[in-house]
Amino acid sequence: MDAYYHRLNETLKRGGIATPVIVLDLDRLDHNIAELRATIPHAKAFRLVAKSLPSIPLLDYISSQMRELRLMCFHLPFLIAAVKRWPSVNIMLGKPLPVSAAVQFYRALSRVQEGAGVTWLVDTPQRLLEYLDMSKGLELSKKGLQPLNIALEIDVGLHRGGVSNLEELDLFLDILEQNPVHLQLTGLMGYDAHVGKLPGWLESANRSFARSQQQYRQFVQHITQRFPGLDENSLTLNGAGSPTLHLHNECAITNDLAAGSVLVKPGDFDLPALKAYVPAIFVATPVLKILPGLNLPGPGWFSRFADHLPLSTRNTLFSYGGNWLADPCWPPGVKPNPLIGTSSNQQYWNCPETAIQVDDFLFLRPQQSEAVMLQFGDLVVVRGGQLVDYWPVFSNRVNHQNKKQAGRTIASVGR
C-alpha cells in the first residue's frame, strides 16, 4: 500500500493541490461497481443512495455503468438538484420529509412535471393527510402531476418509525382508498439496517433477516388483498442498504434494492460481507509541520519526560485542517494525540519516523461518505496515477427567494 499512497501523494503535488480535498479513485470505484453488479439479482432493480454519493457527475458515472438510474434521496437540496438534472428520474424519498419541504420542492421547479418521478415517503396517517392537503392546496391535479406517488415506510425490525402492524396499515389504506385522485400507493420501504448488528446471543443475522422478510410479506399480502389491482410486480418493494445488500437474493420479497456507501467504501463499512470492496475515497491534507518528539504544551519538563517514554519514538505532525470524521491511513502509525484533542485548524498528530515530509499529504479514510464528502468542495478525481477531473458535490442550501410565498401556501394547506 505504501507505493499506492506515494504515487497518490505525487499526483496531488503535481496537480497543484494545496488544501484538504476528497480524492476519488476511479479505478477503485470501477472495481466496486463490478462487484455490485455481480451481487444484484437480475430480477431486481437497483437504486443509488444519493446522500452517500453526493455528486451529480459521480451519480452519472455510476449509473452509466449500472445501466440504470434510480435514486433514493434524503435531503431537499439534493432532491431539487437531482430532478433539475434528470427531470423524469425515478426517485424514492429515503425518509419522510415535512410537508413544508415538499411545498418548497414544487416551488423550486420550473415545471411541475419535472417532479413526476418522485415518490414521497410517509410514516404516519397524519403526514399522509398533510401531503393530501398539500396536493389539493397547490392544485397539482391542474398541472399534470396527479396523483402523488406515495410509498409507506414499514417497520421490519429496525423500530425507527413507520407502519408496525396491520391495524396501522389499514389507517393509511383507508386514506389512500378515499382519495385516488390525489394519492396513489406505489410502493413500500422497509429498511433493515438492524440485521447483523444485534449481538449474536440476542438474535443472529439470518434470524433477523428472516423475521424482517416475514414482516414485509405480511404487509404486501394485506395490501394486495385490499387493492386487488396491485401485486408484488406493480409495487416498488424497496429494502437493503450496503451492509445487507448481499442478503436480498432472488427469494427475497424486495424487488428494489438501495445502496451507495459500498461503492466508495468509507471506514464504517469495513465489514466481513463487504470484504471484496475496496476504499475509493480519501481525505488528503497537506502536512504543515513535522517536529521531533511529542512537543506537548505546558512545562518543558513534562514534554521532555514524555519523550523518554515508549511513545517518544514518535514525532509530531501538524496537518492543514482536521477534526473530520476520518481516520489516518497513511503514513502508517499516525494517530491523534489523546492529550491535545482535535483541531479544525491544525490537527496535532503523533507519528513514527517516516519518509513523509512537509508539504506531502496525510491520507485519511472517511468513516462515512455522506457528511465528509460535502466538506471539501469539488472531488479530486484520479485514475491510473493521474489527476483527470474535478467533480462538484451537492449544495446543502435551498434557495429561499420565494420564502414568503411558500409560507403562505404552507399555511393555506395546513390542517
GROMACS .gro file of C-alpha atoms in nm:
model
  415
    1MET     CA    1   0.000   0.000   0.000
    2ASP     CA    2   0.291   0.236   0.056
    3ALA     CA    3   0.351   0.251  -0.320
    4TYR     CA    4  -0.014   0.342  -0.380
    5TYR     CA    5  -0.010   0.634  -0.138
    6HIS     CA    6   0.334   0.753  -0.255
    7ARG     CA    7   0.201   0.772  -0.609
    8LEU     CA    8  -0.118   0.944  -0.496
    9ASN     CA    9   0.090   1.192  -0.298
   10GLU     CA   10   0.296   1.280  -0.607
   11THR     CA   11  -0.018   1.304  -0.822
   12LEU     CA   12  -0.170   1.565  -0.593
   13LYS     CA   13   0.152   1.764  -0.569
   14ARG     CA   14   0.190   1.767  -0.948
   15GLY     CA   15  -0.171   1.882  -0.973
   16GLY     CA   16  -0.102   2.183  -0.753
   17ILE     CA   17  -0.341   2.072  -0.477
   18ALA     CA   18  -0.268   2.286  -0.171
   19THR     CA   19  -0.572   2.243   0.055
   20PRO     CA   20  -0.756   1.949   0.212
   21VAL     CA   21  -0.954   1.758  -0.054
   22ILE     CA   22  -1.150   1.441  -0.109
   23VAL     CA   23  -0.974   1.217  -0.360
   24LEU     CA   24  -1.191   0.979  -0.564
   25ASP     CA   25  -1.006   0.690  -0.730
   26LEU     CA   26  -1.196   0.584  -1.045
   27ASP     CA   27  -1.003   0.257  -1.081
   28ARG     CA   28  -1.116   0.151  -0.736
   29LEU     CA   29  -1.467   0.277  -0.799
   30ASP     CA   30  -1.482   0.065  -1.117
   31HIS     CA   31  -1.383  -0.240  -0.913
   32ASN     CA   32  -1.663  -0.176  -0.665
   33ILE     CA   33  -1.921  -0.118  -0.936
   34ALA     CA   34  -1.829  -0.453  -1.091
   35GLU     CA   35  -1.865  -0.623  -0.752
   36LEU     CA   36  -2.204  -0.461  -0.701
   37ARG     CA   37  -2.333  -0.560  -1.044
   38ALA     CA   38  -2.238  -0.919  -0.970
   39THR     CA   39  -2.430  -0.904  -0.640
   40ILE     CA   40  -2.765  -0.762  -0.761
   41PRO     CA   41  -3.004  -1.038  -0.875
   42HIS     CA   42  -3.113  -0.990  -1.236
   43ALA     CA   43  -3.482  -0.966  -1.146
   44LYS     CA   44  -3.430  -0.679  -0.902
   45ALA     CA   45  -3.386  -0.309  -0.971
   46PHE     CA   46  -3.107  -0.110  -0.811
   47ARG     CA   47  -3.138   0.235  -0.655
   48LEU     CA   48  -2.840   0.464  -0.584
   49VAL     CA   49  -2.847   0.636  -0.245
   50ALA     CA   50  -2.773   0.998  -0.328
   51LYS     CA   51  -2.673   1.104   0.025
   52SER     CA   52  -2.384   0.857   0.017
   53LEU     CA   53  -2.271   0.963  -0.331
   54PRO     CA   54  -2.345   1.337  -0.317
   55SER     CA   55  -2.230   1.449  -0.661
   56ILE     CA   56  -2.417   1.473  -0.992
   57PRO     CA   57  -2.114   1.364  -1.203
   58LEU     CA   58  -2.049   1.075  -0.962
   59LEU     CA   59  -2.409   0.955  -0.987
   60ASP     CA   60  -2.394   0.999  -1.364
   61TYR     CA   61  -2.077   0.791  -1.384
   62ILE     CA   62  -2.207   0.507  -1.169
   63SER     CA   63  -2.547   0.493  -1.338
   64SER     CA   64  -2.385   0.472  -1.681
   65GLN     CA   65  -2.204   0.156  -1.572
   66MET     CA   66  -2.502   0.015  -1.383
   67ARG     CA   67  -2.711   0.085  -1.697
   68GLU     CA   68  -2.999   0.233  -1.500
   69LEU     CA   69  -3.066   0.537  -1.288
   70ARG     CA   70  -3.293   0.517  -0.987
   71LEU     CA   71  -3.226   0.733  -0.686
   72MET     CA   72  -3.305   0.743  -0.319
   73CYS     CA   73  -3.290   1.097  -0.178
   74PHE     CA   74  -3.289   1.207   0.184
   75HIS     CA   75  -3.228   1.581   0.160
   76LEU     CA   76  -3.437   1.855  -0.004
   77PRO     CA   77  -3.146   2.036  -0.180
   78PHE     CA   78  -3.025   1.705  -0.325
   79LEU     CA   79  -3.376   1.618  -0.440
   80ILE     CA   80  -3.416   1.950  -0.620
   81ALA     CA   81  -3.074   1.923  -0.784
   82ALA     CA   82  -3.139   1.567  -0.899
   83VAL     CA   83  -3.475   1.647  -1.057
   84LYS     CA   84  -3.334   1.953  -1.232
   85ARG     CA   85  -3.057   1.734  -1.376
   86TRP     CA   86  -3.285   1.436  -1.457
   87PRO     CA   87  -3.643   1.570  -1.481
   88SER     CA   88  -3.817   1.233  -1.509
   89VAL     CA   89  -3.586   1.022  -1.292
   90ASN     CA   90  -3.740   0.761  -1.063
   91ILE     CA   91  -3.672   0.890  -0.709
   92MET     CA   92  -3.792   0.747  -0.380
   93LEU     CA   93  -3.753   0.952  -0.065
   94GLY     CA   94  -3.547   0.765   0.192
   95LYS     CA   95  -3.706   0.938   0.489
   96PRO     CA   96  -4.034   1.125   0.540
   97LEU     CA   97  -3.987   1.498   0.484
   98PRO     CA   98  -4.202   1.771   0.640
   99VAL     CA   99  -4.482   1.880   0.411
  100SER     CA  100  -4.320   2.226   0.400
  101ALA     CA  101  -4.019   2.065   0.231
  102ALA     CA  102  -4.245   1.913  -0.033
  103VAL     CA  103  -4.402   2.256  -0.094
  104GLN     CA  104  -4.054   2.408  -0.139
  105PHE     CA  105  -3.968   2.129  -0.380
  106TYR     CA  106  -4.258   2.208  -0.611
  107ARG     CA  107  -4.196   2.583  -0.583
  108ALA     CA  108  -3.834   2.530  -0.691
  109LEU     CA  109  -3.923   2.358  -1.019
  110SER     CA  110  -3.975   2.545  -1.342
  111ARG     CA  111  -4.234   2.286  -1.444
  112VAL     CA  112  -4.428   2.068  -1.204
  113GLN     CA  113  -4.398   1.780  -1.449
  114GLU     CA  114  -4.029   1.766  -1.359
  115GLY     CA  115  -4.129   1.601  -1.031
  116ALA     CA  116  -4.344   1.330  -1.187
  117GLY     CA  117  -4.098   1.055  -1.096
  118VAL     CA  118  -4.078   1.140  -0.725
  119THR     CA  119  -4.229   0.904  -0.470
  120TRP     CA  120  -4.289   1.062  -0.130
  121LEU     CA  121  -4.233   0.852   0.180
  122VAL     CA  122  -4.486   0.874   0.464
  123ASP     CA  123  -4.465   0.721   0.809
  124THR     CA  124  -4.788   0.827   0.982
  125PRO     CA  125  -5.151   0.878   0.877
  126GLN     CA  126  -5.118   1.242   0.988
  127ARG     CA  127  -4.832   1.301   0.745
  128LEU     CA  128  -5.027   1.134   0.468
  129LEU     CA  129  -5.317   1.372   0.534
  130GLU     CA  130  -5.075   1.666   0.521
  131TYR     CA  131  -4.950   1.554   0.180
  132LEU     CA  132  -5.310   1.514   0.066
  133ASP     CA  133  -5.386   1.872   0.171
  134MET     CA  134  -5.069   1.995   0.001
  135SER     CA  135  -5.174   1.831  -0.323
  136LYS     CA  136  -5.514   1.995  -0.306
  137GLY     CA  137  -5.378   2.334  -0.198
  138LEU     CA  138  -5.119   2.352  -0.476
  139GLU     CA  139  -5.379   2.231  -0.727
  140LEU     CA  140  -5.133   1.982  -0.867
  141SER     CA  141  -5.411   1.798  -1.048
  142LYS     CA  142  -5.448   2.101  -1.276
  143LYS     CA  143  -5.075   2.095  -1.356
  144GLY     CA  144  -5.048   1.740  -1.480
  145LEU     CA  145  -4.896   1.575  -1.173
  146GLN     CA  146  -5.169   1.368  -1.016
  147PRO     CA  147  -5.199   1.164  -0.816
  148LEU     CA  148  -4.896   1.195  -0.588
  149ASN     CA  149  -4.681   0.884  -0.571
  150ILE     CA  150  -4.676   0.757  -0.213
  151ALA     CA  151  -4.458   0.492  -0.051
  152LEU     CA  152  -4.521   0.374   0.302
  153GLU     CA  153  -4.235   0.335   0.545
  154ILE     CA  154  -4.280  -0.001   0.713
  155ASP     CA  155  -4.108  -0.124   1.026
  156VAL     CA  156  -3.941  -0.459   0.957
  157GLY     CA  157  -3.747  -0.469   1.283
  158LEU     CA  158  -3.540  -0.152   1.297
  159HIS     CA  159  -3.808   0.022   1.508
  160ARG     CA  160  -3.729   0.368   1.372
  161GLY     CA  161  -4.089   0.451   1.294
  162GLY     CA  162  -4.326   0.364   1.015
  163VAL     CA  163  -4.612   0.116   0.993
  164SER     CA  164  -4.563  -0.157   1.250
  165ASN     CA  165  -4.883  -0.367   1.226
  166LEU     CA  166  -5.181  -0.437   1.003
  167GLU     CA  167  -5.418  -0.222   1.208
  168GLU     CA  168  -5.197   0.081   1.146
  169LEU     CA  169  -5.161  -0.014   0.783
  170ASP     CA  170  -5.539  -0.002   0.738
  171LEU     CA  171  -5.542   0.362   0.852
  172PHE     CA  172  -5.313   0.451   0.561
  173LEU     CA  173  -5.503   0.236   0.315
  174ASP     CA  174  -5.834   0.397   0.410
  175ILE     CA  175  -5.698   0.743   0.327
  176LEU     CA  176  -5.549   0.621   0.000
  177GLU     CA  177  -5.866   0.440  -0.098
  178GLN     CA  178  -6.078   0.751  -0.035
  179ASN     CA  179  -5.852   0.987  -0.234
  180PRO     CA  180  -5.746   0.815  -0.556
  181VAL     CA  181  -5.746   1.143  -0.749
  182HIS     CA  182  -5.478   1.290  -0.525
  183LEU     CA  183  -5.280   0.996  -0.388
  184GLN     CA  184  -5.165   0.661  -0.520
  185LEU     CA  185  -4.974   0.389  -0.340
  186THR     CA  186  -4.672   0.293  -0.548
  187GLY     CA  187  -4.451   0.111  -0.300
  188LEU     CA  188  -4.311   0.030   0.039
  189MET     CA  189  -3.976   0.098   0.200
  190GLY     CA  190  -3.855  -0.145   0.466
  191TYR     CA  191  -3.503  -0.061   0.583
  192ASP     CA  192  -3.329  -0.349   0.761
  193ALA     CA  193  -3.015  -0.182   0.899
  194HIS     CA  194  -3.056  -0.371   1.227
  195VAL     CA  195  -2.979  -0.703   1.059
  196GLY     CA  196  -2.638  -0.826   1.169
  197LYS     CA  197  -2.592  -0.552   1.429
  198LEU     CA  198  -2.760  -0.726   1.721
  199PRO     CA  199  -2.544  -0.942   1.949
  200GLY     CA  200  -2.547  -1.300   1.827
  201TRP     CA  201  -2.682  -1.428   2.156
  202LEU     CA  202  -2.984  -1.199   2.114
  203GLU     CA  203  -3.060  -1.274   1.751
  204SER     CA  204  -2.849  -1.398   1.462
  205ALA     CA  205  -2.824  -1.204   1.137
  206ASN     CA  206  -3.004  -1.482   0.948
  207ARG     CA  207  -3.287  -1.485   1.200
  208SER     CA  208  -3.318  -1.104   1.193
  209PHE     CA  209  -3.334  -1.106   0.815
  210ALA     CA  210  -3.590  -1.387   0.805
  211ARG     CA  211  -3.810  -1.202   1.053
  212SER     CA  212  -3.784  -0.878   0.853
  213GLN     CA  213  -3.881  -1.060   0.534
  214GLN     CA  214  -4.176  -1.224   0.706
  215GLN     CA  215  -4.299  -0.885   0.826
  216TYR     CA  216  -4.252  -0.738   0.479
  217ARG     CA  217  -4.450  -1.019   0.314
  218GLN     CA  218  -4.732  -0.977   0.563
  219PHE     CA  219  -4.770  -0.610   0.472
  220VAL     CA  220  -4.760  -0.682   0.098
  221GLN     CA  221  -5.019  -0.959   0.124
  222HIS     CA  222  -5.253  -0.734   0.320
  223ILE     CA  223  -5.221  -0.452   0.067
  224THR     CA  224  -5.286  -0.676  -0.233
  225GLN     CA  225  -5.594  -0.816  -0.061
  226ARG     CA  226  -5.728  -0.463  -0.003
  227PHE     CA  227  -5.628  -0.347  -0.352
  228PRO     CA  228  -5.668  -0.639  -0.595
  229GLY     CA  229  -5.525  -0.427  -0.875
  230LEU     CA  230  -5.186  -0.422  -0.701
  231ASP     CA  231  -4.939  -0.708  -0.675
  232GLU     CA  232  -4.572  -0.766  -0.599
  233ASN     CA  233  -4.479  -0.670  -0.954
  234SER     CA  234  -4.670  -0.341  -0.966
  235LEU     CA  235  -4.540  -0.217  -0.629
  236THR     CA  236  -4.189  -0.093  -0.563
  237LEU     CA  237  -4.075  -0.302  -0.268
  238ASN     CA  238  -3.761  -0.128  -0.152
  239GLY     CA  239  -3.513  -0.257   0.101
  240ALA     CA  240  -3.148  -0.334   0.176
  241GLY     CA  241  -2.856  -0.099   0.222
  242SER     CA  242  -2.484  -0.158   0.181
  243PRO     CA  243  -2.440  -0.396   0.480
  244THR     CA  244  -2.744  -0.614   0.399
  245LEU     CA  245  -2.749  -0.596   0.020
  246HIS     CA  246  -2.600  -0.945  -0.017
  247LEU     CA  247  -2.890  -1.100   0.175
  248HIS     CA  248  -3.154  -0.985  -0.074
  249ASN     CA  249  -3.127  -1.274  -0.317
  250GLU     CA  250  -3.383  -1.396  -0.571
  251CYS     CA  251  -3.605  -1.531  -0.294
  252ALA     CA  252  -3.634  -1.202  -0.105
  253ILE     CA  253  -3.965  -1.016  -0.122
  254THR     CA  254  -3.788  -0.692  -0.219
  255ASN     CA  255  -3.765  -0.602  -0.586
  256ASP     CA  256  -3.588  -0.265  -0.546
  257LEU     CA  257  -3.253  -0.259  -0.366
  258ALA     CA  258  -3.076   0.054  -0.244
  259ALA     CA  259  -2.711   0.112  -0.161
  260GLY     CA  260  -2.447   0.379  -0.203
  261SER     CA  261  -2.168   0.384   0.052
  262VAL     CA  262  -2.031   0.045  -0.051
  263LEU     CA  263  -1.926   0.192  -0.386
  264VAL     CA  264  -1.673   0.422  -0.220
  265LYS     CA  265  -1.637   0.213   0.100
  266PRO     CA  266  -1.569   0.452   0.389
  267GLY     CA  267  -1.428   0.305   0.710
  268ASP     CA  268  -1.761   0.226   0.876
  269PHE     CA  269  -1.821  -0.030   0.602
  270ASP     CA  270  -1.519  -0.249   0.676
  271LEU     CA  271  -1.749  -0.547   0.730
  272PRO     CA  272  -1.691  -0.914   0.651
  273ALA     CA  273  -1.977  -0.916   0.400
  274LEU     CA  274  -1.814  -0.627   0.210
  275LYS     CA  275  -1.455  -0.751   0.207
  276ALA     CA  276  -1.450  -0.772  -0.174
  277TYR     CA  277  -1.495  -0.395  -0.200
  278VAL     CA  278  -1.205  -0.151  -0.170
  279PRO     CA  279  -1.179   0.207  -0.035
  280ALA     CA  280  -1.224   0.454  -0.321
  281ILE     CA  281  -1.229   0.790  -0.140
  282PHE     CA  282  -0.970   0.951   0.085
  283VAL     CA  283  -0.921   1.277   0.263
  284ALA     CA  284  -0.585   1.420   0.157
  285THR     CA  285  -0.450   1.710   0.358
  286PRO     CA  286  -0.111   1.882   0.337
  287VAL     CA  287   0.140   1.834   0.616
  288LEU     CA  288   0.229   2.179   0.751
  289LYS     CA  289   0.489   2.093   1.016
  290ILE     CA  290   0.693   1.796   1.136
  291LEU     CA  291   0.872   1.833   1.469
  292PRO     CA  292   1.089   1.586   1.661
  293GLY     CA  293   0.946   1.447   1.983
  294LEU     CA  294   0.599   1.489   2.129
  295ASN     CA  295   0.613   1.866   2.182
  296LEU     CA  296   0.338   1.865   2.440
  297PRO     CA  297   0.218   2.203   2.562
  298GLY     CA  298   0.283   2.308   2.919
  299PRO     CA  299   0.601   2.292   3.129
  300GLY     CA  300   0.908   2.194   2.934
  301TRP     CA  301   0.999   1.917   3.180
  302PHE     CA  302   0.668   1.744   3.109
  303SER     CA  303   0.734   1.720   2.736
  304ARG     CA  304   1.096   1.610   2.796
  305PHE     CA  305   0.973   1.344   3.037
  306ALA     CA  306   0.720   1.219   2.786
  307ASP     CA  307   0.989   1.196   2.520
  308HIS     CA  308   1.162   0.927   2.728
  309LEU     CA  309   0.850   0.711   2.744
  310PRO     CA  310   0.790   0.439   2.481
  311LEU     CA  311   0.584   0.698   2.295
  312SER     CA  312   0.898   0.906   2.246
  313THR     CA  313   0.984   0.726   1.924
  314ARG     CA  314   0.708   0.932   1.772
  315ASN     CA  315   0.735   1.272   1.616
  316THR     CA  316   0.477   1.549   1.594
  317LEU     CA  317   0.292   1.626   1.276
  318PHE     CA  318   0.051   1.914   1.213
  319SER     CA  319  -0.194   1.891   0.924
  320TYR     CA  320  -0.383   2.154   0.729
  321GLY     CA  321  -0.723   2.132   0.900
  322GLY     CA  322  -0.861   1.836   1.085
  323ASN     CA  323  -1.136   1.720   1.317
  324TRP     CA  324  -1.310   1.531   1.038
  325LEU     CA  325  -1.500   1.203   1.063
  326ALA     CA  326  -1.194   1.032   0.920
  327ASP     CA  327  -0.909   0.813   1.041
  328PRO     CA  328  -0.546   0.836   0.924
  329CYS     CA  329  -0.437   0.557   0.692
  330TRP     CA  330  -0.101   0.681   0.558
  331PRO     CA  331   0.172   0.710   0.662
  332PRO     CA  332   0.137   0.404   0.889
  333GLY     CA  333   0.127   0.471   1.262
  334VAL     CA  334  -0.017   0.824   1.254
  335LYS     CA  335  -0.256   0.879   1.545
  336PRO     CA  336  -0.426   1.179   1.706
  337ASN     CA  337  -0.272   1.281   2.036
  338PRO     CA  338  -0.518   1.187   2.314
  339LEU     CA  339  -0.399   1.469   2.542
  340ILE     CA  340  -0.430   1.751   2.290
  341GLY     CA  341  -0.759   1.665   2.126
  342THR     CA  342  -0.873   1.768   1.782
  343SER     CA  343  -0.844   2.090   1.584
  344SER     CA  344  -1.028   2.213   1.275
  345ASN     CA  345  -0.735   2.446   1.203
  346GLN     CA  346  -0.411   2.249   1.262
  347GLN     CA  347  -0.464   1.892   1.376
  348TYR     CA  348  -0.193   1.759   1.611
  349TRP     CA  349  -0.085   1.405   1.525
  350ASN     CA  350   0.180   1.173   1.663
  351CYS     CA  351   0.371   0.975   1.405
  352PRO     CA  352   0.674   0.747   1.391
  353GLU     CA  353   0.979   0.845   1.195
  354THR     CA  354   0.871   0.815   0.834
  355ALA     CA  355   0.967   0.934   0.490
  356ILE     CA  356   0.684   1.187   0.488
  357GLN     CA  357   0.794   1.547   0.453
  358VAL     CA  358   0.641   1.890   0.499
  359ASP     CA  359   0.408   1.964   0.204
  360ASP     CA  360   0.346   1.595   0.147
  361PHE     CA  361  -0.008   1.471   0.204
  362LEU     CA  362  -0.150   1.291   0.502
  363PHE     CA  363  -0.424   1.049   0.391
  364LEU     CA  364  -0.730   0.961   0.595
  365ARG     CA  365  -1.024   0.732   0.533
  366PRO     CA  366  -1.364   0.893   0.592
  367GLN     CA  367  -1.573   0.700   0.841
  368GLN     CA  368  -1.878   0.775   0.626
  369SER     CA  369  -1.925   0.933   0.287
  370GLU     CA  370  -2.249   1.126   0.324
  371ALA     CA  371  -2.123   1.403   0.552
  372VAL     CA  372  -1.749   1.404   0.488
  373MET     CA  373  -1.768   1.433   0.109
  374LEU     CA  374  -1.957   1.763   0.140
  375GLN     CA  375  -1.685   1.938   0.343
  376PHE     CA  376  -1.410   1.982   0.084
  377GLY     CA  377  -1.554   2.132  -0.233
  378ASP     CA  378  -1.502   1.955  -0.565
  379LEU     CA  379  -1.393   1.592  -0.562
  380VAL     CA  380  -1.042   1.544  -0.698
  381VAL     CA  381  -1.080   1.258  -0.944
  382VAL     CA  382  -0.781   1.037  -1.023
  383ARG     CA  383  -0.722   0.738  -1.248
  384GLY     CA  384  -0.405   0.544  -1.312
  385GLY     CA  385  -0.200   0.782  -1.102
  386GLN     CA  386  -0.322   1.087  -1.294
  387LEU     CA  387  -0.550   1.371  -1.189
  388VAL     CA  388  -0.824   1.357  -1.451
  389ASP     CA  389  -1.110   1.581  -1.334
  390TYR     CA  390  -1.284   1.780  -1.061
  391TRP     CA  391  -1.643   1.685  -0.980
  392PRO     CA  392  -1.868   1.924  -0.786
  393VAL     CA  393  -2.067   1.794  -0.491
  394PHE     CA  394  -2.423   1.879  -0.397
  395SER     CA  395  -2.501   2.205  -0.226
  396ASN     CA  396  -2.663   2.188   0.117
  397ARG     CA  397  -2.852   2.512   0.054
  398VAL     CA  398  -3.204   2.577  -0.066
  399ASN     CA  399  -3.292   2.897  -0.250
  400HIS     CA  400  -3.544   3.075  -0.027
  401GLN     CA  401  -3.623   3.362  -0.264
  402ASN     CA  402  -3.988   3.255  -0.263
  403LYS     CA  403  -3.994   3.206   0.112
  404LYS     CA  404  -4.287   3.440   0.178
  405GLN     CA  405  -4.499   3.287  -0.096
  406ALA     CA  406  -4.412   2.934   0.020
  407GLY     CA  407  -4.505   3.029   0.375
  408ARG     CA  408  -4.847   3.149   0.265
  409THR     CA  409  -4.902   2.828   0.068
  410ILE     CA  410  -4.799   2.610   0.360
  411ALA     CA  411  -5.038   2.794   0.589
  412SER     CA  412  -5.320   2.757   0.342
  413VAL     CA  413  -5.289   2.380   0.315
  414GLY     CA  414  -5.232   2.303   0.684
  415ARG     CA  415  -5.495   2.108   0.868
   0.00000   0.00000   0.00000
